[in-house]
mmCIF file of N, CA and C in Angstrom:
data_model
loop_
_atom_site.group_PDB
_atom_site.id
_atom_site.type_symbol
_atom_site.label_atom_id
_atom_site.label_comp_id
_atom_site.label_asym_id
_atom_site.label_seq_id
_atom_site.Cartn_x
_atom_site.Cartn_y
_atom_site.Cartn_z
ATOM 1 N N MET A 30 -6.442 -11.394 -75.173
ATOM 2 C CA MET A 30 -5.275 -11.256 -74.311
ATOM 3 C C MET A 30 -5.528 -11.858 -72.929
ATOM 4 N N LYS A 31 -6.706 -11.690 -72.424
ATOM 5 C CA LYS A 31 -7.069 -12.237 -71.120
ATOM 6 C C LYS A 31 -7.042 -13.772 -71.163
ATOM 7 N N LEU A 32 -7.547 -14.338 -72.248
ATOM 8 C CA LEU A 32 -7.557 -15.787 -72.414
ATOM 9 C C LEU A 32 -6.140 -16.335 -72.482
ATOM 10 N N ARG A 33 -5.248 -15.628 -73.140
ATOM 11 C CA ARG A 33 -3.848 -16.051 -73.233
ATOM 12 C C ARG A 33 -3.233 -16.087 -71.846
ATOM 13 N N THR A 34 -3.508 -15.135 -71.026
ATOM 14 C CA THR A 34 -2.982 -15.094 -69.654
ATOM 15 C C THR A 34 -3.504 -16.252 -68.847
ATOM 16 N N ILE A 35 -4.789 -16.559 -68.976
ATOM 17 C CA ILE A 35 -5.369 -17.681 -68.234
ATOM 18 C C ILE A 35 -4.754 -18.997 -68.685
ATOM 19 N N ILE A 36 -4.585 -19.159 -69.987
ATOM 20 C CA ILE A 36 -4.004 -20.410 -70.523
ATOM 21 C C ILE A 36 -2.560 -20.524 -70.067
ATOM 22 N N THR A 37 -1.795 -19.442 -70.142
ATOM 23 C CA THR A 37 -0.406 -19.472 -69.719
ATOM 24 C C THR A 37 -0.304 -19.803 -68.232
ATOM 25 N N SER A 38 -1.151 -19.223 -67.416
ATOM 26 C CA SER A 38 -1.155 -19.499 -65.981
ATOM 27 C C SER A 38 -1.499 -20.954 -65.708
ATOM 28 N N ALA A 39 -2.487 -21.470 -66.436
ATOM 29 C CA ALA A 39 -2.899 -22.850 -66.261
ATOM 30 C C ALA A 39 -1.767 -23.810 -66.640
ATOM 31 N N LEU A 40 -1.100 -23.528 -67.735
ATOM 32 C CA LEU A 40 0.011 -24.387 -68.171
ATOM 33 C C LEU A 40 1.158 -24.346 -67.165
ATOM 34 N N PHE A 41 1.441 -23.168 -66.642
ATOM 35 C CA PHE A 41 2.494 -23.026 -65.629
ATOM 36 C C PHE A 41 2.150 -23.858 -64.397
ATOM 37 N N PHE A 42 0.905 -23.751 -63.946
ATOM 38 C CA PHE A 42 0.442 -24.498 -62.787
ATOM 39 C C PHE A 42 0.578 -26.004 -63.027
ATOM 40 N N LEU A 43 0.156 -26.472 -64.178
ATOM 41 C CA LEU A 43 0.251 -27.900 -64.515
ATOM 42 C C LEU A 43 1.695 -28.364 -64.549
ATOM 43 N N LEU A 44 2.557 -27.564 -65.122
ATOM 44 C CA LEU A 44 3.975 -27.905 -65.171
ATOM 45 C C LEU A 44 4.578 -27.994 -63.780
ATOM 46 N N MET A 45 4.287 -27.041 -62.924
ATOM 47 C CA MET A 45 4.821 -27.058 -61.567
ATOM 48 C C MET A 45 4.262 -28.265 -60.784
ATOM 49 N N THR A 46 3.017 -28.554 -60.977
ATOM 50 C CA THR A 46 2.402 -29.705 -60.318
ATOM 51 C C THR A 46 3.051 -31.015 -60.763
ATOM 52 N N ALA A 47 3.302 -31.123 -62.068
ATOM 53 C CA ALA A 47 3.935 -32.321 -62.615
ATOM 54 C C ALA A 47 5.354 -32.488 -62.066
ATOM 55 N N CYS A 48 6.114 -31.393 -61.966
ATOM 56 C CA CYS A 48 7.474 -31.459 -61.443
ATOM 57 C C CYS A 48 7.450 -31.884 -59.985
ATOM 58 N N ASN A 49 6.555 -31.332 -59.218
ATOM 59 C CA ASN A 49 6.444 -31.665 -57.797
ATOM 60 C C ASN A 49 6.040 -33.130 -57.650
ATOM 61 N N ALA A 50 5.121 -33.597 -58.463
ATOM 62 C CA ALA A 50 4.695 -35.012 -58.391
ATOM 63 C C ALA A 50 5.816 -35.941 -58.760
ATOM 64 N N GLN A 51 6.662 -35.567 -59.724
ATOM 65 C CA GLN A 51 7.816 -36.384 -60.115
ATOM 66 C C GLN A 51 8.772 -36.538 -58.944
ATOM 67 N N THR A 52 9.062 -35.437 -58.236
ATOM 68 C CA THR A 52 9.951 -35.493 -57.093
ATOM 69 C C THR A 52 9.367 -36.395 -56.019
ATOM 70 N N LYS A 53 8.081 -36.265 -55.728
ATOM 71 C CA LYS A 53 7.457 -37.114 -54.707
ATOM 72 C C LYS A 53 7.470 -38.565 -55.160
ATOM 73 N N THR A 54 7.280 -38.838 -56.443
ATOM 74 C CA THR A 54 7.309 -40.203 -56.937
ATOM 75 C C THR A 54 8.721 -40.795 -56.778
ATOM 76 N N GLU A 55 9.748 -40.016 -57.093
ATOM 77 C CA GLU A 55 11.114 -40.474 -56.936
ATOM 78 C C GLU A 55 11.383 -40.841 -55.494
ATOM 79 N N ASN A 56 10.970 -39.963 -54.563
ATOM 80 C CA ASN A 56 11.208 -40.238 -53.133
ATOM 81 C C ASN A 56 10.358 -41.389 -52.641
ATOM 82 N N SER A 57 9.134 -41.545 -53.149
ATOM 83 C CA SER A 57 8.281 -42.595 -52.660
ATOM 84 C C SER A 57 8.765 -43.975 -53.081
ATOM 85 N N GLN A 58 9.631 -44.039 -54.092
ATOM 86 C CA GLN A 58 10.165 -45.318 -54.540
ATOM 87 C C GLN A 58 11.426 -45.693 -53.761
ATOM 88 N N GLN A 59 11.914 -44.797 -52.932
ATOM 89 C CA GLN A 59 13.096 -45.074 -52.141
ATOM 90 C C GLN A 59 12.709 -45.197 -50.667
ATOM 91 N N THR A 60 13.500 -45.960 -49.939
ATOM 92 C CA THR A 60 13.287 -46.076 -48.509
ATOM 93 C C THR A 60 13.912 -44.866 -47.811
ATOM 94 N N PRO A 61 13.493 -44.550 -46.584
ATOM 95 C CA PRO A 61 14.105 -43.432 -45.890
ATOM 96 C C PRO A 61 15.616 -43.550 -45.761
ATOM 97 N N GLU A 62 16.117 -44.768 -45.590
ATOM 98 C CA GLU A 62 17.568 -44.913 -45.451
ATOM 99 C C GLU A 62 18.310 -44.631 -46.775
ATOM 100 N N GLN A 63 17.680 -44.957 -47.898
ATOM 101 C CA GLN A 63 18.273 -44.611 -49.202
ATOM 102 C C GLN A 63 18.279 -43.104 -49.411
ATOM 103 N N ILE A 64 17.184 -42.463 -49.052
ATOM 104 C CA ILE A 64 17.086 -41.012 -49.181
ATOM 105 C C ILE A 64 18.064 -40.313 -48.249
ATOM 106 N N ALA A 65 18.258 -40.889 -47.071
ATOM 107 C CA ALA A 65 19.157 -40.292 -46.060
ATOM 108 C C ALA A 65 20.601 -40.196 -46.545
ATOM 109 N N LEU A 66 20.993 -41.074 -47.435
ATOM 110 C CA LEU A 66 22.359 -41.104 -47.931
ATOM 111 C C LEU A 66 22.628 -40.064 -49.006
ATOM 112 N N ASN A 67 21.597 -39.367 -49.444
ATOM 113 C CA ASN A 67 21.711 -38.348 -50.482
ATOM 114 C C ASN A 67 22.269 -37.058 -49.884
ATOM 115 N N ASP A 68 23.179 -36.387 -50.586
ATOM 116 C CA ASP A 68 23.765 -35.148 -50.085
ATOM 117 C C ASP A 68 22.771 -34.011 -49.943
ATOM 118 N N SER A 69 21.649 -34.052 -50.654
ATOM 119 C CA SER A 69 20.677 -32.986 -50.567
ATOM 120 C C SER A 69 19.630 -33.244 -49.491
ATOM 121 N N THR A 70 19.894 -34.262 -48.651
ATOM 122 C CA THR A 70 18.980 -34.597 -47.580
ATOM 123 C C THR A 70 19.618 -34.263 -46.241
ATOM 124 N N VAL A 71 18.785 -33.796 -45.316
ATOM 125 C CA VAL A 71 19.240 -33.564 -43.955
ATOM 126 C C VAL A 71 18.363 -34.391 -43.014
ATOM 127 N N ILE A 72 19.001 -34.994 -42.034
ATOM 128 C CA ILE A 72 18.286 -35.717 -40.991
ATOM 129 C C ILE A 72 18.230 -34.788 -39.774
ATOM 130 N N VAL A 73 17.007 -34.490 -39.364
ATOM 131 C CA VAL A 73 16.790 -33.597 -38.217
ATOM 132 C C VAL A 73 16.319 -34.422 -37.038
ATOM 133 N N ASP A 74 17.162 -34.473 -36.019
ATOM 134 C CA ASP A 74 16.828 -35.176 -34.774
ATOM 135 C C ASP A 74 16.124 -34.169 -33.869
ATOM 136 N N VAL A 75 14.861 -34.413 -33.544
ATOM 137 C CA VAL A 75 14.073 -33.428 -32.806
ATOM 138 C C VAL A 75 14.015 -33.708 -31.312
ATOM 139 N N ARG A 76 14.882 -34.587 -30.827
ATOM 140 C CA ARG A 76 14.967 -34.848 -29.406
ATOM 141 C C ARG A 76 15.663 -33.704 -28.686
ATOM 142 N N THR A 77 15.673 -33.736 -27.377
ATOM 143 C CA THR A 77 16.347 -32.716 -26.606
ATOM 144 C C THR A 77 17.862 -32.776 -26.831
ATOM 145 N N PRO A 78 18.606 -31.721 -26.551
ATOM 146 C CA PRO A 78 20.072 -31.788 -26.701
ATOM 147 C C PRO A 78 20.704 -32.904 -25.853
ATOM 148 N N GLU A 79 20.152 -33.156 -24.696
ATOM 149 C CA GLU A 79 20.675 -34.204 -23.839
ATOM 150 C C GLU A 79 20.489 -35.590 -24.473
ATOM 151 N N GLU A 80 19.313 -35.818 -25.008
ATOM 152 C CA GLU A 80 19.050 -37.095 -25.702
ATOM 153 C C GLU A 80 19.975 -37.242 -26.914
ATOM 154 N N TYR A 81 20.116 -36.169 -27.676
ATOM 155 C CA TYR A 81 20.970 -36.168 -28.860
ATOM 156 C C TYR A 81 22.418 -36.497 -28.483
ATOM 157 N N ALA A 82 22.885 -35.893 -27.382
ATOM 158 C CA ALA A 82 24.263 -36.100 -26.927
ATOM 159 C C ALA A 82 24.506 -37.540 -26.524
ATOM 160 N N SER A 83 23.447 -38.246 -26.114
ATOM 161 C CA SER A 83 23.636 -39.635 -25.670
ATOM 162 C C SER A 83 23.719 -40.615 -26.835
ATOM 163 N N GLY A 84 23.502 -40.140 -28.060
ATOM 164 C CA GLY A 84 23.617 -40.977 -29.256
ATOM 165 C C GLY A 84 22.748 -40.395 -30.357
ATOM 166 N N HIS A 85 23.249 -40.427 -31.590
ATOM 167 C CA HIS A 85 22.510 -39.886 -32.726
ATOM 168 C C HIS A 85 23.092 -40.419 -34.031
ATOM 169 N N ILE A 86 22.374 -40.159 -35.115
ATOM 170 C CA ILE A 86 22.846 -40.538 -36.436
ATOM 171 C C ILE A 86 23.950 -39.582 -36.866
ATOM 172 N N GLU A 87 25.064 -40.154 -37.327
ATOM 173 C CA GLU A 87 26.152 -39.339 -37.813
ATOM 174 C C GLU A 87 25.645 -38.426 -38.934
ATOM 175 N N LYS A 88 26.048 -37.190 -38.929
ATOM 176 C CA LYS A 88 25.685 -36.139 -39.907
ATOM 177 C C LYS A 88 24.262 -35.595 -39.695
ATOM 178 N N SER A 89 23.547 -36.091 -38.661
ATOM 179 C CA SER A 89 22.236 -35.501 -38.366
ATOM 180 C C SER A 89 22.466 -34.191 -37.631
ATOM 181 N N ILE A 90 21.443 -33.342 -37.652
ATOM 182 C CA ILE A 90 21.508 -32.104 -36.878
ATOM 183 C C ILE A 90 20.402 -32.154 -35.825
ATOM 184 N N ASN A 91 20.655 -31.475 -34.715
ATOM 185 C CA ASN A 91 19.692 -31.479 -33.594
ATOM 186 C C ASN A 91 18.948 -30.167 -33.564
ATOM 187 N N ILE A 92 17.627 -30.234 -33.865
ATOM 188 C CA ILE A 92 16.738 -29.097 -33.688
ATOM 189 C C ILE A 92 15.568 -29.632 -32.881
ATOM 190 N N PRO A 93 15.548 -29.366 -31.577
ATOM 191 C CA PRO A 93 14.484 -29.919 -30.737
ATOM 192 C C PRO A 93 13.085 -29.496 -31.203
ATOM 193 N N LEU A 94 12.137 -30.387 -30.976
ATOM 194 C CA LEU A 94 10.764 -30.171 -31.432
ATOM 195 C C LEU A 94 10.208 -28.827 -30.941
ATOM 196 N N ASP A 95 10.511 -28.466 -29.712
ATOM 197 C CA ASP A 95 9.923 -27.236 -29.156
ATOM 198 C C ASP A 95 10.441 -25.956 -29.788
ATOM 199 N N VAL A 96 11.499 -26.037 -30.604
ATOM 200 C CA VAL A 96 12.007 -24.825 -31.274
ATOM 201 C C VAL A 96 12.045 -24.936 -32.796
ATOM 202 N N ILE A 97 11.601 -26.062 -33.342
ATOM 203 C CA ILE A 97 11.774 -26.298 -34.786
ATOM 204 C C ILE A 97 11.032 -25.264 -35.620
ATOM 205 N N ALA A 98 9.885 -24.811 -35.171
ATOM 206 C CA ALA A 98 9.113 -23.834 -35.957
ATOM 207 C C ALA A 98 9.882 -22.511 -36.125
ATOM 208 N N SER A 99 10.735 -22.178 -35.176
ATOM 209 C CA SER A 99 11.500 -20.936 -35.265
ATOM 210 C C SER A 99 12.893 -21.135 -35.891
ATOM 211 N N LYS A 100 13.230 -22.351 -36.273
ATOM 212 C CA LYS A 100 14.544 -22.662 -36.840
ATOM 213 C C LYS A 100 14.489 -23.164 -38.270
ATOM 214 N N THR A 101 13.339 -22.971 -38.930
ATOM 215 C CA THR A 101 13.167 -23.510 -40.290
ATOM 216 C C THR A 101 14.178 -22.929 -41.295
ATOM 217 N N ASP A 102 14.717 -21.732 -40.999
ATOM 218 C CA ASP A 102 15.718 -21.142 -41.908
ATOM 219 C C ASP A 102 16.937 -22.021 -42.044
ATOM 220 N N GLN A 103 17.247 -22.838 -41.054
ATOM 221 C CA GLN A 103 18.395 -23.762 -41.116
ATOM 222 C C GLN A 103 18.171 -24.902 -42.094
ATOM 223 N N LEU A 104 16.947 -25.105 -42.536
ATOM 224 C CA LEU A 104 16.611 -26.239 -43.391
ATOM 225 C C LEU A 104 16.325 -25.846 -44.828
ATOM 226 N N ALA A 105 16.383 -24.557 -45.119
ATOM 227 C CA ALA A 105 15.944 -24.046 -46.428
ATOM 228 C C ALA A 105 16.697 -24.625 -47.623
ATOM 229 N N GLY A 106 17.939 -24.968 -47.489
ATOM 230 C CA GLY A 106 18.732 -25.420 -48.656
ATOM 231 C C GLY A 106 18.619 -26.891 -48.992
ATOM 232 N N TYR A 107 17.863 -27.632 -48.245
ATOM 233 C CA TYR A 107 17.788 -29.080 -48.448
ATOM 234 C C TYR A 107 16.607 -29.481 -49.313
ATOM 235 N N LYS A 108 16.824 -30.475 -50.174
ATOM 236 C CA LYS A 108 15.754 -30.993 -51.021
ATOM 237 C C LYS A 108 14.801 -31.870 -50.225
ATOM 238 N N THR A 109 15.358 -32.658 -49.290
ATOM 239 C CA THR A 109 14.558 -33.571 -48.494
ATOM 240 C C THR A 109 14.956 -33.444 -47.044
ATOM 241 N N ILE A 110 13.968 -33.488 -46.166
ATOM 242 C CA ILE A 110 14.198 -33.445 -44.725
ATOM 243 C C ILE A 110 13.599 -34.709 -44.124
ATOM 244 N N ILE A 111 14.435 -35.413 -43.324
ATOM 245 C CA ILE A 111 13.958 -36.588 -42.593
ATOM 246 C C ILE A 111 13.975 -36.238 -41.125
ATOM 247 N N THR A 112 12.839 -36.358 -40.466
ATOM 248 C CA THR A 112 12.780 -36.108 -39.031
ATOM 249 C C THR A 112 12.876 -37.411 -38.259
ATOM 250 N N VAL A 113 13.597 -37.413 -37.162
ATOM 251 C CA VAL A 113 13.725 -38.585 -36.290
ATOM 252 C C VAL A 113 13.653 -38.150 -34.835
ATOM 253 N N CYS A 114 13.320 -39.120 -33.996
ATOM 254 C CA CYS A 114 13.322 -38.889 -32.555
ATOM 255 C C CYS A 114 13.606 -40.239 -31.882
ATOM 256 N N ARG A 115 13.044 -40.465 -30.692
ATOM 257 C CA ARG A 115 13.290 -41.743 -30.033
ATOM 258 C C ARG A 115 12.428 -42.845 -30.600
ATOM 259 N N SER A 116 11.132 -42.538 -30.796
ATOM 260 C CA SER A 116 10.219 -43.608 -31.240
ATOM 261 C C SER A 116 9.358 -43.242 -32.464
ATOM 262 N N GLY A 117 9.291 -42.002 -32.844
ATOM 263 C CA GLY A 117 8.512 -41.613 -34.004
ATOM 264 C C GLY A 117 7.405 -40.614 -33.731
ATOM 265 N N GLY A 118 7.029 -40.420 -32.478
ATOM 266 C CA GLY A 118 5.943 -39.485 -32.150
ATOM 267 C C GLY A 118 6.326 -38.039 -32.362
ATOM 268 N N ARG A 119 7.455 -37.618 -31.798
ATOM 269 C CA ARG A 119 7.914 -36.229 -31.961
ATOM 270 C C ARG A 119 8.291 -35.948 -33.409
ATOM 271 N N SER A 120 8.883 -36.937 -34.077
ATOM 272 C CA SER A 120 9.281 -36.716 -35.466
ATOM 273 C C SER A 120 8.040 -36.542 -36.341
ATOM 274 N N ALA A 121 6.940 -37.210 -36.006
ATOM 275 C CA ALA A 121 5.684 -37.027 -36.757
ATOM 276 C C ALA A 121 5.173 -35.609 -36.567
ATOM 277 N N ARG A 122 5.224 -35.109 -35.334
ATOM 278 C CA ARG A 122 4.787 -33.716 -35.075
ATOM 279 C C ARG A 122 5.677 -32.721 -35.797
ATOM 280 N N ALA A 123 6.978 -32.999 -35.803
ATOM 281 C CA ALA A 123 7.928 -32.094 -36.499
ATOM 282 C C ALA A 123 7.643 -32.101 -37.998
ATOM 283 N N LYS A 124 7.315 -33.259 -38.568
ATOM 284 C CA LYS A 124 6.958 -33.328 -39.973
ATOM 285 C C LYS A 124 5.767 -32.428 -40.288
ATOM 286 N N THR A 125 4.757 -32.492 -39.427
ATOM 287 C CA THR A 125 3.564 -31.662 -39.622
ATOM 288 C C THR A 125 3.926 -30.176 -39.547
ATOM 289 N N ILE A 126 4.756 -29.793 -38.617
ATOM 290 C CA ILE A 126 5.177 -28.409 -38.475
ATOM 291 C C ILE A 126 5.895 -27.955 -39.754
ATOM 292 N N LEU A 127 6.797 -28.771 -40.244
ATOM 293 C CA LEU A 127 7.554 -28.414 -41.460
ATOM 294 C C LEU A 127 6.661 -28.416 -42.704
ATOM 295 N N ASP A 128 5.742 -29.361 -42.785
ATOM 296 C CA ASP A 128 4.775 -29.353 -43.896
ATOM 297 C C ASP A 128 3.984 -28.031 -43.871
ATOM 298 N N ASN A 129 3.524 -27.654 -42.704
ATOM 299 C CA ASN A 129 2.738 -26.426 -42.576
ATOM 300 C C ASN A 129 3.578 -25.169 -42.846
ATOM 301 N N ALA A 130 4.893 -25.273 -42.662
ATOM 302 C CA ALA A 130 5.793 -24.156 -42.960
ATOM 303 C C ALA A 130 6.110 -24.055 -44.448
ATOM 304 N N GLY A 131 5.625 -25.023 -45.251
ATOM 305 C CA GLY A 131 5.821 -24.952 -46.687
ATOM 306 C C GLY A 131 6.859 -25.889 -47.260
ATOM 307 N N PHE A 132 7.511 -26.682 -46.433
ATOM 308 C CA PHE A 132 8.481 -27.627 -46.960
ATOM 309 C C PHE A 132 7.744 -28.747 -47.685
ATOM 310 N N LYS A 133 8.295 -29.185 -48.823
ATOM 311 C CA LYS A 133 7.576 -30.127 -49.693
ATOM 312 C C LYS A 133 7.955 -31.589 -49.497
ATOM 313 N N ASN A 134 9.191 -31.878 -49.187
ATOM 314 C CA ASN A 134 9.658 -33.251 -49.101
ATOM 315 C C ASN A 134 10.158 -33.563 -47.701
ATOM 316 N N VAL A 135 9.208 -33.739 -46.778
ATOM 317 C CA VAL A 135 9.527 -34.049 -45.392
ATOM 318 C C VAL A 135 9.065 -35.485 -45.120
ATOM 319 N N ILE A 136 9.944 -36.267 -44.542
ATOM 320 C CA ILE A 136 9.669 -37.684 -44.242
ATOM 321 C C ILE A 136 9.839 -37.918 -42.756
ATOM 322 N N ASN A 137 8.859 -38.578 -42.157
ATOM 323 C CA ASN A 137 8.996 -38.985 -40.784
ATOM 324 C C ASN A 137 9.833 -40.267 -40.798
ATOM 325 N N GLY A 138 11.069 -40.161 -40.328
ATOM 326 C CA GLY A 138 11.952 -41.308 -40.311
ATOM 327 C C GLY A 138 11.771 -42.207 -39.097
ATOM 328 N N GLY A 139 10.934 -41.761 -38.149
ATOM 329 C CA GLY A 139 10.651 -42.574 -36.961
ATOM 330 C C GLY A 139 11.777 -42.514 -35.943
ATOM 331 N N GLY A 140 12.028 -43.636 -35.307
ATOM 332 C CA GLY A 140 13.063 -43.728 -34.280
ATOM 333 C C GLY A 140 14.469 -43.671 -34.901
ATOM 334 N N TRP A 141 15.322 -42.868 -34.294
ATOM 335 C CA TRP A 141 16.659 -42.659 -34.870
ATOM 336 C C TRP A 141 17.490 -43.943 -34.877
ATOM 337 N N GLU A 142 17.358 -44.784 -33.866
ATOM 338 C CA GLU A 142 18.170 -45.999 -33.805
ATOM 339 C C GLU A 142 17.823 -46.964 -34.939
ATOM 340 N N GLN A 143 16.549 -47.065 -35.240
ATOM 341 C CA GLN A 143 16.139 -47.950 -36.337
ATOM 342 C C GLN A 143 16.673 -47.450 -37.682
ATOM 343 N N LEU A 144 16.534 -46.157 -37.913
ATOM 344 C CA LEU A 144 17.041 -45.597 -39.181
ATOM 345 C C LEU A 144 18.551 -45.701 -39.245
ATOM 346 N N ASN A 145 19.209 -45.445 -38.134
ATOM 347 C CA ASN A 145 20.674 -45.521 -38.072
ATOM 348 C C ASN A 145 21.139 -46.949 -38.425
ATOM 349 N N SER A 146 20.479 -47.958 -37.877
ATOM 350 C CA SER A 146 20.907 -49.339 -38.147
ATOM 351 C C SER A 146 20.710 -49.692 -39.611
ATOM 352 N N LYS A 147 19.682 -49.146 -40.250
ATOM 353 C CA LYS A 147 19.449 -49.425 -41.671
ATOM 354 C C LYS A 147 20.459 -48.675 -42.548
ATOM 355 N N ILE A 148 20.817 -47.466 -42.159
ATOM 356 C CA ILE A 148 21.798 -46.693 -42.926
ATOM 357 C C ILE A 148 23.157 -47.360 -42.889
ATOM 358 N N ASN A 149 23.512 -47.901 -41.733
ATOM 359 C CA ASN A 149 24.858 -48.446 -41.526
ATOM 360 C C ASN A 149 24.965 -49.932 -41.814
ATOM 361 N N LYS A 150 24.029 -50.509 -42.550
ATOM 362 C CA LYS A 150 24.123 -51.924 -42.914
ATOM 363 C C LYS A 150 25.205 -52.132 -43.922
#
């Protein structure tokens, strides 16, 4: 009986790992701008509210870097999260924060203007 439990647990683990790898493979074959157009994706602009107000990607949401760790509940329903900022530095830190919070498909989209121009081609 103990062996059956171990085998069942191992098979479950392998199945979950394979499913997670498939999702990562699907996303890794797409560019951030292709992923951004998916309804299950959210673009999180981590700049200050003032920076966001001066221009941002349509349909993006503003969660500043300094509060993102306490606002992760707003991101729970999304399959993929793309972080953006002015140049890519803050979005990289936000990606790390979200990865550490347990989110699985977080992409550093870099500078918002570059991603925006690719989305709107």
